[in-house]
Tab-separated table of C-alpha atoms (C1' of nucleotides) in Angstrom:
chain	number	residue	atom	x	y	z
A	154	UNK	CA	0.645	-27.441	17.000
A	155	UNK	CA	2.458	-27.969	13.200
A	156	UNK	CA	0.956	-30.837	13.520
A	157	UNK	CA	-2.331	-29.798	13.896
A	158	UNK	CA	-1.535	-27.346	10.906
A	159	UNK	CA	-0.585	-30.377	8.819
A	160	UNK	CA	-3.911	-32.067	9.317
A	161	UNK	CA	-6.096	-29.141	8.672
A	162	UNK	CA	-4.291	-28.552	5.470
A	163	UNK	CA	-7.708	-29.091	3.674
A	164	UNK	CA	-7.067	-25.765	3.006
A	165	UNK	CA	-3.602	-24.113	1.312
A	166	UNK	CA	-3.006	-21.791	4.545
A	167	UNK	CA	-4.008	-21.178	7.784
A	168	UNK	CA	-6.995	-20.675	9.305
A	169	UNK	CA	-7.663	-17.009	9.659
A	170	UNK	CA	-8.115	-16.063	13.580
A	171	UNK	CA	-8.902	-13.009	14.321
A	172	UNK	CA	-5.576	-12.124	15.489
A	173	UNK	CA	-4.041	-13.276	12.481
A	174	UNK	CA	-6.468	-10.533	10.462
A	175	UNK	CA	-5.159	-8.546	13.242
A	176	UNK	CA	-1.576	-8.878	12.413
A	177	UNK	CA	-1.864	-8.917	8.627
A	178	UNK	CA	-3.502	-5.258	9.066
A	179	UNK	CA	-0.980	-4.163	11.304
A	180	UNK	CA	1.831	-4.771	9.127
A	181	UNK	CA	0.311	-3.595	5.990
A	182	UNK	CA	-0.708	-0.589	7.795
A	183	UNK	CA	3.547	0.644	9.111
A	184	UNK	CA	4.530	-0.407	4.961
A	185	UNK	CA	2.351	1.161	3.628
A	186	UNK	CA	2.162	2.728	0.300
A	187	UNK	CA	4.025	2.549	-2.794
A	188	UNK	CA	7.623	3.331	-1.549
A	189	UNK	CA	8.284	1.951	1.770
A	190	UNK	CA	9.491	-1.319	0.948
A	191	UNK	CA	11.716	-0.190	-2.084
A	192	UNK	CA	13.150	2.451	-0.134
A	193	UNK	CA	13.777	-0.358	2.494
A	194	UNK	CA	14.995	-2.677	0.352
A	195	UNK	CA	17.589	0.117	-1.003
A	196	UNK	CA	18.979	0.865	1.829
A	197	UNK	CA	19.446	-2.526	2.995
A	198	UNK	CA	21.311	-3.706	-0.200
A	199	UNK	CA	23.897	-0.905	0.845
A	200	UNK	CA	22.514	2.125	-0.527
A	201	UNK	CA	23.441	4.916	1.803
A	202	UNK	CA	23.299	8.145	-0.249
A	203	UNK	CA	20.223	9.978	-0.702
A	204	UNK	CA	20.897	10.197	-4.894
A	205	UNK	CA	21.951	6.417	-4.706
A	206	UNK	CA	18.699	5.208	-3.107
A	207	UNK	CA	16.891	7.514	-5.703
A	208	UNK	CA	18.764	6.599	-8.648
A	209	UNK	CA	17.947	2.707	-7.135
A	210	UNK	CA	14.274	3.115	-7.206
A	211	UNK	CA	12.314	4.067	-10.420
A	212	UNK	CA	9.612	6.484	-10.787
A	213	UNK	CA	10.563	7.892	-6.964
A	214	UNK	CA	10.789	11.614	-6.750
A	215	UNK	CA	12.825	13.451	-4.181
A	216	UNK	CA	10.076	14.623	-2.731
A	217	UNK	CA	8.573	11.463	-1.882
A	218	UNK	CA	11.635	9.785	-0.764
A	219	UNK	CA	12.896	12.712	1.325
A	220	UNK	CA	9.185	12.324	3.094
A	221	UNK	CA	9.696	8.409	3.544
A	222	UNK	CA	12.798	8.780	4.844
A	223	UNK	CA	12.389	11.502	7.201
A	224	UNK	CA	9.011	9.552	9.280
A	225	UNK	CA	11.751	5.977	8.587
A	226	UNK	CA	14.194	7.733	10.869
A	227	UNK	CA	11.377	8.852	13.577
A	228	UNK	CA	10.470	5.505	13.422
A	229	UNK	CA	13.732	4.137	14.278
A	230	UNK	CA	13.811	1.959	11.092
A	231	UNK	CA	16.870	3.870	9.626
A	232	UNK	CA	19.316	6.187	10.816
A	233	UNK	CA	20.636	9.346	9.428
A	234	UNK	CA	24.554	10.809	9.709
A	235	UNK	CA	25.693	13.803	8.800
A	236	UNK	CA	28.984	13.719	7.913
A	237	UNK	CA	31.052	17.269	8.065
A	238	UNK	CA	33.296	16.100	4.988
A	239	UNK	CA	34.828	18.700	2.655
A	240	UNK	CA	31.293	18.768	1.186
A	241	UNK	CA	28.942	17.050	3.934
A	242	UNK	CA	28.095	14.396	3.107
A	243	UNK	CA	24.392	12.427	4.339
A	244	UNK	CA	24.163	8.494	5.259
A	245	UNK	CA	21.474	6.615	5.759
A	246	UNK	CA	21.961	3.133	7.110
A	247	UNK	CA	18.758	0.442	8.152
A	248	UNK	CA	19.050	-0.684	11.719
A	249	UNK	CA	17.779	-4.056	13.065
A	250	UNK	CA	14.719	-3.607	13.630
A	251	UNK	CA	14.515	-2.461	9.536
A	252	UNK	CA	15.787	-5.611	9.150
A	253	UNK	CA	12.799	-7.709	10.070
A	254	UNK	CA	10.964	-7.062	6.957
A	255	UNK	CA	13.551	-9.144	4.851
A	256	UNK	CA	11.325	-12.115	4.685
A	257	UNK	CA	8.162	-10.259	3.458
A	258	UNK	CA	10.667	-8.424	0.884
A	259	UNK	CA	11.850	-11.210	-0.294
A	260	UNK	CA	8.253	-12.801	-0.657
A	261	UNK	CA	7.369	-10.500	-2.538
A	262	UNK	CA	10.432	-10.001	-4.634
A	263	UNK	CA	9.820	-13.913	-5.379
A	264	UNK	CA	6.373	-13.078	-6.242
A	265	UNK	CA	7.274	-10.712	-8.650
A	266	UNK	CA	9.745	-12.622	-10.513
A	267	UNK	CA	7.679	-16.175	-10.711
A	268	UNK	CA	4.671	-13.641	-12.029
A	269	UNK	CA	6.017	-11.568	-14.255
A	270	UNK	CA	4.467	-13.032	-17.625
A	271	UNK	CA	0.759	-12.238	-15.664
A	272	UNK	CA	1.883	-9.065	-15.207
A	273	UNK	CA	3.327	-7.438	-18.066
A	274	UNK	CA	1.159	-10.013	-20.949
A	275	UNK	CA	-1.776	-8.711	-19.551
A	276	UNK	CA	-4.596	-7.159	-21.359
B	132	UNK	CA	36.160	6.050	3.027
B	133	UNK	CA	35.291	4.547	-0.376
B	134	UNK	CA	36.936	1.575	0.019
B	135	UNK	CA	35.512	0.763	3.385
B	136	UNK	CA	32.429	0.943	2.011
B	137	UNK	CA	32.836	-1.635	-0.720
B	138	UNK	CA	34.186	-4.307	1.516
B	139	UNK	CA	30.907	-3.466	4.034
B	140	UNK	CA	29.263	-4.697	0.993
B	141	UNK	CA	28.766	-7.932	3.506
B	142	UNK	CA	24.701	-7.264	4.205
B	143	UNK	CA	21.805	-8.961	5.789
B	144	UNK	CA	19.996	-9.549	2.668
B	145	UNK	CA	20.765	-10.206	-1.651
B	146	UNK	CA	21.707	-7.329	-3.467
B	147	UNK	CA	19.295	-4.826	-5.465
B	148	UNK	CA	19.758	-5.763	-8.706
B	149	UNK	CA	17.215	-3.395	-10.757
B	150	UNK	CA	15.527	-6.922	-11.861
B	151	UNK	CA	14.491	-6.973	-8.391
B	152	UNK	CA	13.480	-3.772	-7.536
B	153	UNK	CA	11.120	-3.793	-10.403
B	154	UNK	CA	10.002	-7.260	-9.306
B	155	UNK	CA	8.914	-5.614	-5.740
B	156	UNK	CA	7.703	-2.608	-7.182
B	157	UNK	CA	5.027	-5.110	-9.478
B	158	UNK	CA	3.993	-7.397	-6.545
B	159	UNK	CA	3.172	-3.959	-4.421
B	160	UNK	CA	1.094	-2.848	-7.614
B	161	UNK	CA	-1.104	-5.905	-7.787
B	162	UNK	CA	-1.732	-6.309	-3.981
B	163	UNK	CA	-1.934	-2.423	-3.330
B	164	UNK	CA	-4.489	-0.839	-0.982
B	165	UNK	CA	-5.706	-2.095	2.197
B	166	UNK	CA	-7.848	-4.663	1.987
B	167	UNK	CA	-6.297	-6.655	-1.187
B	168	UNK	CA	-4.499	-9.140	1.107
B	169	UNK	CA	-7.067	-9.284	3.964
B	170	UNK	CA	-9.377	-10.302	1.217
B	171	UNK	CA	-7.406	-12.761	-0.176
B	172	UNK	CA	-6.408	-14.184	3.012
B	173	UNK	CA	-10.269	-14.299	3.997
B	174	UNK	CA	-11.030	-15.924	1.237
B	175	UNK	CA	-8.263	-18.643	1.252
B	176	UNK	CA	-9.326	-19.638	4.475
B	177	UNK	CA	-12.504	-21.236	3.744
B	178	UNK	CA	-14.981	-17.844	3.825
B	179	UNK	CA	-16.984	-18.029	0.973
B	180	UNK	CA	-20.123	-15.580	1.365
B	181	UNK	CA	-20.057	-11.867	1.229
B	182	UNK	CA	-21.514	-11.316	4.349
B	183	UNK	CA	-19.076	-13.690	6.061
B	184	UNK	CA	-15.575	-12.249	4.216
B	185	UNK	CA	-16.878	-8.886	5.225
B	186	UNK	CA	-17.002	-10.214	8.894
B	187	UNK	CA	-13.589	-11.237	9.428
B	188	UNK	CA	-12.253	-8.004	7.868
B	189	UNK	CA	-12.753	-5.658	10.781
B	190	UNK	CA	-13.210	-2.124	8.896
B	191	UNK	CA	-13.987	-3.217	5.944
B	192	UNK	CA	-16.960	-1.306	3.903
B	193	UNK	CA	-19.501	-3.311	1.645
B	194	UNK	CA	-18.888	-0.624	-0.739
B	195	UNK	CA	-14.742	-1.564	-0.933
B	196	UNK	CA	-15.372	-5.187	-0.673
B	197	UNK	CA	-17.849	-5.257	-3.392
B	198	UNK	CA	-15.475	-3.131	-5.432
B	199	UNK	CA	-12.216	-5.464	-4.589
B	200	UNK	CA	-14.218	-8.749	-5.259
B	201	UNK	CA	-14.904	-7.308	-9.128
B	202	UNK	CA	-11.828	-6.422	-9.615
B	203	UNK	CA	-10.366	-9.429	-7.594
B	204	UNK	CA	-12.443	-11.400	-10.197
B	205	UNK	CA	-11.424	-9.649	-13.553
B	206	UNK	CA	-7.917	-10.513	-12.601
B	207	UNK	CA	-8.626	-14.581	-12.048
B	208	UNK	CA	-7.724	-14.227	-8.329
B	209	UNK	CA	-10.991	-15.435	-7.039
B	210	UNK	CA	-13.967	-16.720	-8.525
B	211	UNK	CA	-17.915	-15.931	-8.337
B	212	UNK	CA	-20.509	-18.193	-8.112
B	213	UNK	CA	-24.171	-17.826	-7.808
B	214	UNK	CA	-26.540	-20.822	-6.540
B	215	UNK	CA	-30.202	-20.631	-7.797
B	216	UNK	CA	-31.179	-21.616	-4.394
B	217	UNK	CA	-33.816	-20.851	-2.585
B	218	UNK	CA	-32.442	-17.830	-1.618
B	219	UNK	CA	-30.047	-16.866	-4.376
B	220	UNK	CA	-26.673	-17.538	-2.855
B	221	UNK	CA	-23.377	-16.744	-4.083
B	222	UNK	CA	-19.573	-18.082	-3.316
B	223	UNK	CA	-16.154	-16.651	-3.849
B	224	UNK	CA	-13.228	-19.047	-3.878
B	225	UNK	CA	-9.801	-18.705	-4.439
B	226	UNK	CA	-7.950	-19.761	-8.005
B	227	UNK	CA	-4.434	-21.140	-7.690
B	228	UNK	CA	-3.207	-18.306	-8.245
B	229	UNK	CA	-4.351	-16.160	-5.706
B	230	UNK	CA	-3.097	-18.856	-3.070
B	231	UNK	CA	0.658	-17.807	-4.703
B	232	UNK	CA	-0.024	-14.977	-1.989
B	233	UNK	CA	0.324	-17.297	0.673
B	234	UNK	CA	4.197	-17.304	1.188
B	235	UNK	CA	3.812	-12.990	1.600
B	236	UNK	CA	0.532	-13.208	3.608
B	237	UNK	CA	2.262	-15.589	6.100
B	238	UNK	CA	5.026	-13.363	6.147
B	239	UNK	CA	3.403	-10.403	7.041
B	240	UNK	CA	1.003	-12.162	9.245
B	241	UNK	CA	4.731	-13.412	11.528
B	242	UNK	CA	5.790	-10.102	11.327
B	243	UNK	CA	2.638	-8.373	12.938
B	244	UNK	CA	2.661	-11.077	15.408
B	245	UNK	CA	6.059	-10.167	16.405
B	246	UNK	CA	5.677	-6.556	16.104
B	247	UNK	CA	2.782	-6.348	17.789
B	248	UNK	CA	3.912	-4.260	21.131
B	249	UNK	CA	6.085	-1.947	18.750
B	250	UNK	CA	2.711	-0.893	16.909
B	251	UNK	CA	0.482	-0.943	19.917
B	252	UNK	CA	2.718	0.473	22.248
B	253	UNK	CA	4.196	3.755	19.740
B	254	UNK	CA	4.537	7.002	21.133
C	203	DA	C1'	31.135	31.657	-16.125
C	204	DT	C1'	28.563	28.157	-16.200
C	205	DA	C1'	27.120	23.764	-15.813
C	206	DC	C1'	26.615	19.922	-13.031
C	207	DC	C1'	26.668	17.179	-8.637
C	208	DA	C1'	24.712	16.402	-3.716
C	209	DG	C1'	20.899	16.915	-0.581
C	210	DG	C1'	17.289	18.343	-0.219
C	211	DT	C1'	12.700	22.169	0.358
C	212	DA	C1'	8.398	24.745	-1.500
C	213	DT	C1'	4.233	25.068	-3.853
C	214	DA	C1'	0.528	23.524	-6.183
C	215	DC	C1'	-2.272	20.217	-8.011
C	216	DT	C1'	-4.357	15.511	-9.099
C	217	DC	C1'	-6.198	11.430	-8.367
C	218	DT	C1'	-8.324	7.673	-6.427
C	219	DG	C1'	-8.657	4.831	-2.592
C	220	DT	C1'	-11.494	5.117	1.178
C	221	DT	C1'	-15.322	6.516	4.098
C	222	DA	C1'	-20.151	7.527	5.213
C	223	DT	C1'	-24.730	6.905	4.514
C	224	DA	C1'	-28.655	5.416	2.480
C	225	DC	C1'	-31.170	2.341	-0.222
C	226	DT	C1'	-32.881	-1.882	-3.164
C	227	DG	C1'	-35.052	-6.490	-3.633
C	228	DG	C1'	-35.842	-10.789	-2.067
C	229	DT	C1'	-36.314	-14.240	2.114
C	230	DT	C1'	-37.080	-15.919	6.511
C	231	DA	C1'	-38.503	-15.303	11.453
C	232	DC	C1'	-41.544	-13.566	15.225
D	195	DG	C1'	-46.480	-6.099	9.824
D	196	DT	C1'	-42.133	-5.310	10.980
D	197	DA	C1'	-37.670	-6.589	11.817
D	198	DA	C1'	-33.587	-8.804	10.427
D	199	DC	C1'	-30.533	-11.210	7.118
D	200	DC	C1'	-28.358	-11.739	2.449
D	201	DA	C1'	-25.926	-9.534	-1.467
D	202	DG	C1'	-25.032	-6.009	-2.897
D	203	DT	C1'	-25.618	-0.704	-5.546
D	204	DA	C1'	-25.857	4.579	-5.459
D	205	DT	C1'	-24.266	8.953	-4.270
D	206	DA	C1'	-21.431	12.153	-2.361
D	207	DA	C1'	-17.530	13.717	-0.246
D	208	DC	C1'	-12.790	13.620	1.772
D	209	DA	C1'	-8.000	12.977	2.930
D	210	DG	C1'	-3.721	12.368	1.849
D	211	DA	C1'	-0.583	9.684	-0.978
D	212	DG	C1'	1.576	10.727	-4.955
D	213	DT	C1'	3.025	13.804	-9.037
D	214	DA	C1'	5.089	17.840	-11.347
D	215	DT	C1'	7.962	21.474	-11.330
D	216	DA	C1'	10.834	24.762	-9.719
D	217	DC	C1'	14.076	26.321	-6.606
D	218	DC	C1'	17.911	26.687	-2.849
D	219	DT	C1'	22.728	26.156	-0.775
D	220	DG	C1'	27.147	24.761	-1.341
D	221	DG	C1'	30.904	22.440	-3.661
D	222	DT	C1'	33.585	20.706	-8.059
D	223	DA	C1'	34.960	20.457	-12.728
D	224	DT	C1'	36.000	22.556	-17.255
DNA sequence: ATACCAGGTATACTCTGTTATACTGGTTAC
DNA sequence: GTAACCAGTATAACAGAGTATACCTGGTAT
């Protein structure tokens, strides 16, 4: 099998079965949008308060977090504690499963750095 | 309470140092939308003709692909070729750049795989 | 008293990515 | 002559992601 990979590499990646297009779709179809992966990200990295995460992703607004978060927690990616402290006090923590999107995060954060020049120079 | 939480600071993946964030937050903005990656995957496996990119992209319109080509082309990703053949024929191939994607395409293409049943199976 | 923090909700609006459908112009096949 | 393939373009419309702004409850600090 890798080796097979090896000797097709006429090309730079894989061959694209249609269950690979398959998968691809999938996954940019459950992060999608423009705040899923940030808010991820966040919250792995230790944020936990709702005006942490915030004040750790620029642009967001309340409302859009407070939407992301609340379908995240129905979809068992984070959790959410309530905390009956002298003021109450709200966690949010990632669970495992969140946790499988490291790799593509960190693709992408790798991206992003190596390409910055292309990005911002451009014109 | 505050305390604990610093030492926690032990977590599955590198810290969000704004640098980062706003390195994530670019790579999202230049492969946004649906069918960016799909494309570019498409592509970077040997399809070359319109007809036959728009074929292994289940879902895809001619209208979007036409429109994501352009674009895909103004921004050095791919390039456009047109053979005075018999029947005018025309190629898209992938610059070096574009293949740069690989590394978050394969990502996301091992996390669909995995995740398949999760997706599939949601209710 | 008032100003600011946390953790949000409410309302309204915009914008554009995406879909749907039809059509063009040229070529080859039956 | 008509049907199908290539490589798209044209037009119209929609849905919902995202933005902007204001507001609410409760506590805390000065």
């Amino acid at each position: 099998m890798h080796l097979e990979k090896q000797a097709k590499k006429i090309l730079s990646f894989p061959r694209s079965q249609p269950e690979e297009v398959q998968a691809l779709q999938d996954t940019i179809y459950v992060i999608g949008g423009k705040w899923r992966l940030p808010i991820i990200n966040s919250i792995c990295n230790g944020n936990k308060r709702f005006r942490d995460i915030q004040r750790s992703i620029p642009g967001i607004t309340t409302r859009m977090l407070s939407r992301e978060l609340k379908e995240m927690e129905l979809n068992k990616l984070i959790t959410r504690t309530v905390y009956a402290d002298i003021p109450v006090s709200v966690e949010y923590e990632s669970t495992d499963y969140c946790k499988t999107f490291g790799p593509i995060i960190l693709a992408m954060i790798d991206w992003g750095k190596k390409h910055k020049k292309k990005i911002t120079g451009k014109g």
